[in-house]
Short mmCIF file of C-alpha atoms in Angstrom, two decimals:
data_model
loop_
_atom_site.label_atom_id
_atom_site.label_comp_id
_atom_site.label_asym_id
_atom_site.label_seq_id
_atom_site.Cartn_x
_atom_site.Cartn_y
_atom_site.Cartn_z
CA MET J 1 -17.97 12.61 -27.04
CA ASN J 2 -17.30 16.56 -28.33
CA ALA J 3 -15.23 18.51 -25.85
CA ARG J 4 -17.99 20.75 -24.66
CA ALA J 5 -20.00 16.86 -22.91
CA SER J 6 -15.86 16.43 -22.27
CA GLY J 7 -16.50 19.29 -20.16
CA LEU J 8 -19.58 19.39 -18.92
CA ALA J 9 -18.28 15.97 -17.50
CA ARG J 10 -15.83 16.73 -16.09
CA LEU J 11 -17.14 19.40 -13.80
CA GLY J 12 -20.22 17.23 -12.89
CA LEU J 13 -17.55 14.97 -11.61
CA ALA J 14 -15.30 17.83 -10.41
CA LEU J 15 -19.19 19.31 -8.68
CA LEU J 16 -19.53 15.20 -6.43
CA VAL J 17 -16.00 15.27 -5.32
CA ALA J 18 -16.40 18.82 -4.75
CA VAL J 19 -20.18 17.82 -1.62
CA SER J 20 -18.52 14.83 -0.75
CA LEU J 21 -15.83 16.53 0.41
CA VAL J 22 -17.86 19.16 2.03
CA ALA J 23 -20.66 16.93 3.58
CA ALA J 24 -17.45 15.07 5.15
CA VAL J 25 -15.34 17.21 6.73
CA ALA J 26 -18.47 19.33 7.89
CA ALA J 27 -19.59 15.63 9.78
CA GLY J 28 -16.00 15.73 11.21
CA LEU J 29 -16.65 19.23 12.56
CA LEU J 30 -19.85 18.72 13.61
CA ARG J 31 -18.07 15.38 15.66
CA ALA J 32 -15.87 17.86 17.12
CA GLY J 33 -18.34 20.26 18.29
CA TRP J 34 -17.18 23.27 15.52
CA LEU J 35 -20.49 22.77 14.28
CA GLN J 36 -24.02 22.08 15.33
CA VAL J 37 -26.91 20.68 13.51
CA ALA J 38 -29.21 23.03 13.10
CA TRP J 39 -27.33 25.73 11.57
CA LEU J 40 -27.29 23.50 8.64
CA PRO J 41 -30.25 22.88 6.46
CA GLU J 42 -33.06 21.01 8.55
CA GLY J 43 -31.88 17.11 8.30
CA LEU J 44 -28.43 17.19 7.13
CA GLY J 45 -26.47 17.84 9.68
CA ALA J 46 -27.83 14.42 11.49
CA LEU J 47 -27.32 13.27 7.80
CA ALA J 48 -23.25 14.11 7.64
CA LEU J 49 -23.33 12.99 11.05
CA GLY J 50 -24.22 9.20 10.55
CA GLN J 51 -22.18 8.88 7.11
CA HIS J 52 -18.78 10.93 7.68
CA ALA J 53 -17.18 7.37 6.78
CA ALA J 54 -18.10 6.63 3.99
CA LEU J 55 -18.89 10.14 2.33
CA MET J 56 -14.56 10.86 3.05
CA LEU J 57 -14.08 6.91 2.25
CA SER J 58 -16.07 5.61 -0.49
CA GLY J 59 -17.46 8.72 -1.89
CA LEU J 60 -14.10 11.44 -1.88
CA LEU J 61 -11.81 8.99 -2.91
CA GLY J 62 -13.92 6.24 -3.91
CA THR J 63 -14.80 8.16 -6.59
CA THR J 64 -11.78 10.09 -7.43
CA ILE J 65 -9.71 6.91 -7.47
CA ALA J 66 -12.35 6.21 -10.17
CA VAL J 67 -12.07 8.62 -12.58
CA GLU J 68 -8.62 8.09 -12.38
CA ARG J 69 -8.72 4.34 -13.16
CA ALA J 70 -11.73 6.01 -16.10
CA VAL J 71 -8.91 7.97 -17.18
CA ALA J 72 -6.30 5.43 -18.26
CA LEU J 73 -8.55 3.45 -19.77
CA LYS J 74 -9.84 5.01 -21.95
CA GLN J 75 -13.48 3.24 -21.96
CA GLY J 76 -16.62 4.96 -22.03
CA TRP J 77 -18.51 2.88 -19.58
CA ALA J 78 -15.48 2.78 -17.07
CA PHE J 79 -16.84 6.37 -15.86
CA LEU J 80 -20.06 4.30 -14.86
CA ALA J 81 -18.56 4.39 -11.66
CA PRO J 82 -17.48 6.85 -10.38
CA TRP J 83 -20.88 8.52 -11.42
CA ALA J 84 -22.75 6.11 -9.84
CA SER J 85 -20.27 6.85 -6.54
CA GLY J 86 -20.49 10.60 -6.41
CA LEU J 87 -25.09 10.12 -7.16
CA GLY J 88 -24.35 7.87 -4.37
CA SER J 89 -22.78 9.45 -2.13
CA LEU J 90 -25.63 12.09 -2.34
CA ALA J 91 -28.47 10.00 -2.22
CA LEU J 92 -26.92 9.24 0.73
CA LEU J 93 -26.87 12.68 2.59
CA ALA J 94 -30.80 12.96 0.45
CA GLY J 95 -31.33 10.39 3.54
CA LEU J 96 -31.46 7.14 0.60
CA ASP J 97 -29.40 4.87 2.79
CA THR J 98 -30.86 1.87 0.38
CA VAL J 99 -30.20 4.05 -3.05
CA GLY J 100 -26.76 5.31 -2.16
CA GLY J 101 -25.43 1.98 -0.73
CA TRP J 102 -26.53 0.35 -4.07
CA LEU J 103 -25.48 2.39 -6.49
CA GLY J 104 -21.59 2.21 -4.26
CA VAL J 105 -21.53 -1.32 -4.38
CA ALA J 106 -22.98 -1.58 -8.82
CA ALA J 107 -19.51 1.56 -9.18
CA ALA J 108 -17.65 -0.90 -7.84
CA ALA J 109 -19.03 -3.42 -9.58
CA VAL J 110 -18.54 -1.32 -12.80
CA PHE J 111 -14.73 -0.78 -10.90
CA VAL J 112 -13.40 -4.11 -10.89
CA GLY J 113 -14.42 -4.46 -14.49
CA ALA J 114 -12.51 -1.78 -15.19
CA SER J 115 -8.84 -2.48 -12.43
CA THR J 116 -9.71 -5.71 -14.77
CA ALA J 117 -9.62 -4.29 -18.65
CA VAL J 118 -6.28 -2.28 -16.51
CA SER J 119 -4.67 -4.78 -15.56
CA ALA J 120 -5.19 -7.48 -18.62
CA ARG J 121 -4.25 -4.41 -20.66
CA GLN J 122 -0.14 -5.43 -19.68
CA TRP J 123 0.17 -7.18 -16.75
CA ALA J 124 2.48 -6.11 -14.45
CA VAL J 125 2.66 -6.95 -10.59
CA HIS J 126 1.82 -3.64 -9.75
CA SER J 127 -0.85 -3.61 -12.09
CA ALA J 128 -1.82 -7.38 -10.39
CA LEU J 129 -2.63 -5.78 -7.85
CA LEU J 130 -5.02 -2.82 -8.87
CA LEU J 131 -8.01 -5.64 -8.70
CA PRO J 132 -7.76 -6.93 -5.58
CA ALA J 133 -7.48 -3.74 -4.82
CA ALA J 134 -10.96 -3.03 -6.09
CA VAL J 135 -12.80 -6.46 -4.77
CA ALA J 136 -11.39 -4.06 -1.71
CA TRP J 137 -14.18 -1.31 -2.98
CA LEU J 138 -16.83 -3.53 -3.40
CA VAL J 139 -16.52 -5.36 -0.68
CA GLY J 140 -16.63 -2.72 2.00
CA ASN J 141 -20.15 -1.45 -0.25
CA LEU J 142 -21.60 -4.23 -0.27
CA LEU J 143 -21.43 -4.42 3.00
CA PHE J 144 -22.48 -0.88 4.09
CA ALA J 145 -25.50 -1.67 1.43
CA LEU J 146 -26.25 -4.22 3.82
CA GLY J 147 -26.82 -2.52 6.40
CA GLN J 148 -23.25 -3.60 8.26
CA PRO J 149 -21.88 -1.63 11.26
CA THR J 150 -19.48 0.54 10.26
CA GLU J 151 -16.50 -1.75 12.08
CA ALA J 152 -17.54 -4.16 9.84
CA THR J 153 -16.81 -1.91 6.51
CA LEU J 154 -13.97 -0.08 8.13
CA PRO J 155 -10.70 -1.74 7.60
CA TRP J 156 -12.17 -3.32 3.57
CA TRP J 157 -12.25 0.38 2.37
CA PHE J 158 -8.93 0.98 3.86
CA ALA J 159 -7.58 -2.01 2.53
CA PHE J 160 -8.61 -1.17 -1.23
CA ILE J 161 -7.07 2.72 -0.42
CA VAL J 162 -3.37 1.29 1.03
CA LEU J 163 -4.12 -2.17 -1.76
CA THR J 164 -4.28 1.04 -4.34
CA VAL J 165 -1.46 3.53 -3.05
CA ALA J 166 0.75 0.07 -2.54
CA ALA J 167 0.55 -0.61 -6.14
CA GLU J 168 1.61 2.81 -7.24
CA ARG J 169 4.23 3.36 -4.98
CA LEU J 170 5.87 -0.48 -6.67
CA GLU J 171 5.20 0.72 -9.83
CA MET J 172 7.85 3.53 -9.30
CA ALA J 173 10.09 0.82 -7.12
CA ARG J 174 10.99 -0.81 -9.90
CA LEU J 175 13.22 2.27 -10.64
CA MET J 176 15.32 1.07 -7.67
CA ARG J 177 17.60 -1.75 -7.12
CA HIS J 178 17.00 -4.34 -4.59
CA ARG J 179 16.73 -7.94 -3.31
CA PRO J 180 14.20 -9.89 -6.27
CA ALA J 181 12.27 -10.63 -2.73
CA ALA J 182 11.94 -7.67 -2.28
CA GLN J 183 7.34 -7.15 -4.25
CA ALA J 184 6.97 -10.74 -3.19
CA VAL J 185 6.93 -9.53 0.40
CA LEU J 186 4.90 -6.77 -0.75
CA VAL J 187 1.85 -8.74 -2.14
CA ALA J 188 2.47 -11.00 0.97
CA LEU J 189 1.42 -8.12 3.55
CA LEU J 190 -1.28 -6.35 0.75
CA MET J 191 -2.34 -10.79 1.38
CA SER J 192 -2.94 -10.04 4.83
CA LEU J 193 -3.90 -6.84 5.09
CA LEU J 194 -6.83 -8.36 3.08
CA ALA J 195 -7.05 -12.01 5.10
CA ALA J 196 -6.93 -9.52 8.52
CA ALA J 197 -10.59 -7.39 6.27
CA ALA J 198 -11.83 -10.84 6.21
CA LEU J 199 -11.71 -11.46 9.88
CA THR J 200 -13.17 -9.41 11.54
CA GLY J 201 -16.47 -10.39 12.03
CA ARG J 202 -15.28 -13.59 13.27
CA ARG J 203 -12.29 -13.02 14.70
CA PRO J 204 -12.28 -8.70 15.03
CA PHE J 205 -8.87 -9.49 18.40
CA GLU J 206 -6.99 -11.86 15.59
CA ALA J 207 -8.80 -9.71 12.88
CA GLY J 208 -6.84 -5.70 14.73
CA VAL J 209 -3.56 -7.22 15.68
CA LEU J 210 -3.04 -8.26 12.52
CA TYR J 211 -4.10 -5.69 10.55
CA GLY J 212 -1.83 -3.61 12.85
CA GLY J 213 0.50 -5.64 12.64
CA THR J 214 -0.03 -5.62 8.57
CA LEU J 215 -0.11 -1.97 8.00
CA VAL J 216 3.42 -1.27 10.42
CA ALA J 217 5.28 -3.84 8.34
CA LEU J 218 4.22 -2.28 4.85
CA ALA J 219 4.88 0.82 6.25
CA LEU J 220 8.12 -0.41 7.33
CA TRP J 221 8.41 -1.87 3.15
CA LEU J 222 7.87 0.97 1.95
CA LEU J 223 10.15 3.34 4.64
CA ARG J 224 13.34 1.13 3.07
CA PHE J 225 11.72 0.19 -0.91
CA ASP J 226 9.93 3.79 -1.98
CA ILE J 227 12.00 6.07 -4.49
CA ALA J 228 10.99 8.46 -2.16
CA ARG J 229 14.22 7.95 -0.67
CA ARG J 230 16.50 8.82 -3.17
CA THR J 231 13.96 12.33 -4.82
CA TRP J 232 14.49 13.01 -0.58
CA HIS J 233 17.59 15.04 -2.37
CA ALA J 234 16.18 17.07 -5.26
CA HIS J 235 14.43 19.78 -5.89
CA GLY J 236 11.29 20.51 -6.85
CA LEU J 237 8.17 18.88 -7.05
CA ALA J 238 10.01 15.61 -6.92
CA ARG J 239 11.11 16.83 -3.40
CA TYR J 240 8.08 17.58 -2.69
CA MET J 241 6.23 15.22 -3.19
CA ALA J 242 8.61 12.24 -1.36
CA VAL J 243 8.59 14.04 1.47
CA SER J 244 4.99 14.22 1.86
CA LEU J 245 5.29 10.08 1.36
CA LEU J 246 7.20 9.94 3.96
CA ALA J 247 5.76 11.25 6.14
CA GLY J 248 2.90 9.46 5.44
CA TYR J 249 4.13 6.62 5.94
CA VAL J 250 4.88 7.68 9.00
CA TRP J 251 2.04 8.23 10.47
CA LEU J 252 0.64 4.63 8.89
CA ALA J 253 2.98 3.09 10.97
CA VAL J 254 1.24 5.03 13.92
CA ALA J 255 -2.10 3.23 12.64
CA GLY J 256 -0.97 0.22 12.56
CA VAL J 257 0.23 0.20 16.41
CA ALA J 258 -2.69 1.99 17.38
CA TRP J 259 -5.08 -0.45 15.28
CA ILE J 260 -2.86 -3.91 17.19
CA GLY J 261 -3.54 -1.31 20.77
CA VAL J 262 -7.58 -0.61 20.03
CA ALA J 263 -7.65 -4.86 19.25
CA TRP J 264 -6.38 -5.21 23.32
CA GLY J 265 -8.68 -3.34 24.07
CA CYS J 266 -6.77 1.01 24.65
CA PRO J 267 -8.60 3.54 24.03
CA GLY J 268 -7.08 4.73 20.84
CA ARG J 269 -9.56 3.97 18.34
CA ASP J 270 -9.31 8.06 16.82
CA TRP J 271 -5.11 7.19 16.29
CA ALA J 272 -5.92 4.12 14.63
CA LEU J 273 -8.33 5.83 11.81
CA HIS J 274 -6.88 8.55 11.75
CA ALA J 275 -3.26 8.38 12.23
CA LEU J 276 -4.44 5.82 9.00
CA GLY J 277 -7.48 8.36 7.47
CA LEU J 278 -5.42 11.85 7.00
CA GLY J 279 -2.24 11.31 8.16
CA PHE J 280 -1.14 8.67 5.16
CA ILE J 281 -4.15 8.80 3.21
CA PHE J 282 -4.50 12.55 2.85
CA SER J 283 -0.69 13.52 3.06
CA MET J 284 -0.79 10.54 -0.24
CA VAL J 285 -3.03 12.47 -1.98
CA MET J 286 -1.87 16.16 -1.75
CA GLY J 287 2.25 14.27 -2.42
CA HIS J 288 0.07 12.89 -6.27
CA ALA J 289 -1.92 15.70 -6.78
CA PRO J 290 -0.37 17.86 -8.53
CA VAL J 291 0.98 15.15 -11.05
CA ILE J 292 -1.94 13.00 -11.12
CA LEU J 293 -4.41 16.43 -11.56
CA PRO J 294 -3.38 17.14 -14.76
CA ALA J 295 -3.17 14.10 -16.50
CA VAL J 296 -6.62 13.45 -15.35
CA ALA J 297 -8.60 16.78 -15.02
CA ARG J 298 -6.32 18.22 -17.58
CA VAL J 299 -6.44 21.51 -15.43
CA LYS J 300 -2.92 22.62 -15.13
CA LEU J 301 -0.81 23.78 -12.06
CA ARG J 302 2.36 26.10 -10.97
CA PHE J 303 4.27 24.07 -8.62
CA GLY J 304 5.72 25.98 -5.94
CA PRO J 305 6.56 26.07 -2.40
CA TRP J 306 3.04 26.93 -0.59
CA PHE J 307 2.16 23.58 -1.82
CA TYR J 308 4.15 22.83 1.74
CA LEU J 309 1.57 25.14 3.44
CA PRO J 310 -1.35 23.55 3.93
CA LEU J 311 0.84 20.13 3.82
CA ALA J 312 2.63 21.27 7.14
CA LEU J 313 -1.08 21.87 8.73
CA LEU J 314 -1.32 19.02 7.71
CA HIS J 315 1.03 16.91 9.27
CA GLY J 316 0.65 19.82 12.31
CA SER J 317 -2.42 19.12 13.13
CA LEU J 318 -2.71 15.70 13.64
CA LEU J 319 0.20 16.64 16.20
CA LEU J 320 -1.98 18.76 18.31
CA ARG J 321 -5.22 16.06 17.43
CA LEU J 322 -3.74 12.54 17.57
CA PRO J 323 0.15 13.29 21.38
CA GLY J 324 -0.99 16.87 21.63
CA SER J 325 -4.50 15.09 23.00
CA LEU J 326 -2.87 13.01 25.87
CA VAL J 327 -1.00 16.78 27.09
CA ASP J 328 -4.01 18.22 27.19
CA PRO J 329 -7.45 16.78 26.08
CA SER J 330 -9.32 19.66 24.41
CA TRP J 331 -6.57 18.83 22.28
CA ARG J 332 -8.49 16.35 20.02
CA SER J 333 -11.07 19.58 18.94
CA VAL J 334 -8.42 21.85 17.58
CA GLY J 335 -7.23 19.35 15.86
CA THR J 336 -9.29 18.03 13.87
CA ALA J 337 -11.04 21.95 13.02
CA LEU J 338 -7.01 23.10 11.62
CA ASN J 339 -7.55 19.48 10.20
CA ALA J 340 -10.37 20.84 8.22
CA ALA J 341 -8.20 24.28 7.25
CA ALA J 342 -5.76 22.10 5.80
CA LEU J 343 -8.02 20.41 3.61
CA ALA J 344 -9.85 24.15 2.44
CA LEU J 345 -6.59 25.34 2.42
CA PHE J 346 -5.33 22.37 0.08
CA MET J 347 -8.43 22.55 -2.07
CA VAL J 348 -7.14 27.17 -2.76
CA THR J 349 -3.85 25.94 -2.83
CA LEU J 350 -4.35 23.99 -6.14
CA ALA J 351 -7.53 26.17 -7.55
CA GLY J 352 -4.74 29.36 -7.06
CA SER J 353 -1.80 27.27 -9.17
CA ALA J 354 -4.40 26.94 -11.10
CA LEU J 355 -5.12 29.90 -12.31
CA ALA J 356 -1.26 30.26 -11.60
CA TRP J 357 -0.21 28.77 -14.84
CA HIS J 358 -2.48 30.35 -16.44
CA ARG J 359 -2.70 34.23 -15.45
CA PRO J 360 0.15 34.72 -17.55
CA LEU J 361 -1.26 33.58 -20.55
CA HIS J 362 -3.13 36.75 -20.55
CA ARG J 363 -0.39 38.78 -20.22
CA ARG J 364 0.52 40.82 -22.86
CA PRO J 365 3.40 42.81 -24.52
CA ARG J 366 3.15 46.85 -23.98
CA CYS J 367 3.66 48.92 -27.22
CA ARG J 368 6.28 51.63 -27.10
#
């Protein structure tokens, strides 16, 4: 593929990711009452509202991770996964649920193949964990395509992302000295998460308690063994990443406690889903983006303290949305709007940082 075609392909994938992000955020704002279905193109609002989880977890995050995996593998066929996933999101927005669902299955199937190839290229525990993570995405997408309820697909979609993050952090944890048993404990926890997802349909109570308890234990493992504990004392990008990761691990523990509470019948579904989906996962996204984006999209970024603004807004808005709602229920709606603002500000920050990197290249010394 020549440079021009490669650039167009990257632009096309970026647009598909952007569509999933905008549609998923719009669906969240619709649910919170900040948008009205009538304000959007005919039918689009209702479609986005019904596919919020699929667009955010599978469409946006699945496509993004699939791009990263294809770039790492450097095989053209691996890019079929993000293309199928991104186009599946468009199909869902067009009301073609069956087409969108099975495109998602095809995307995950290719992704399993790509993950297998990556694991086989250089075997290690962290790379081997990429395969069960990919299988979790495939199972979640298959359940979605078969019309299963969100309660059945969410544990698999979340497991896909949590396992992927844990595998990447395990690779970095090798730089720190810890007991050999620590790695075995992490693998056991991740397998426990998959077992809980598999139990969801048959034993929902036991599955919920196991799933939540595993999330709490995983958060404690990451807080204890992740290299972010050391880089917290660094400066610049390393410190920013550490802040993002450690804050995310706290929300992971909160999500686990809330997940257990929901299993016992407590009204904490918003806590369980969004402490995990926003507090943990998007804190991981914000923390890793300055490193991963240049490698995947070939876009150089100028890091600066402004990266802390969307990160602070994300966590501040979650505090307003979740604990704040216990003080005043209306704060939940305000927090939701600020969640969306944090994601929008992060996109603006990335764009501005890319422009800031290239700006000095256009400066020319003045002749005297």
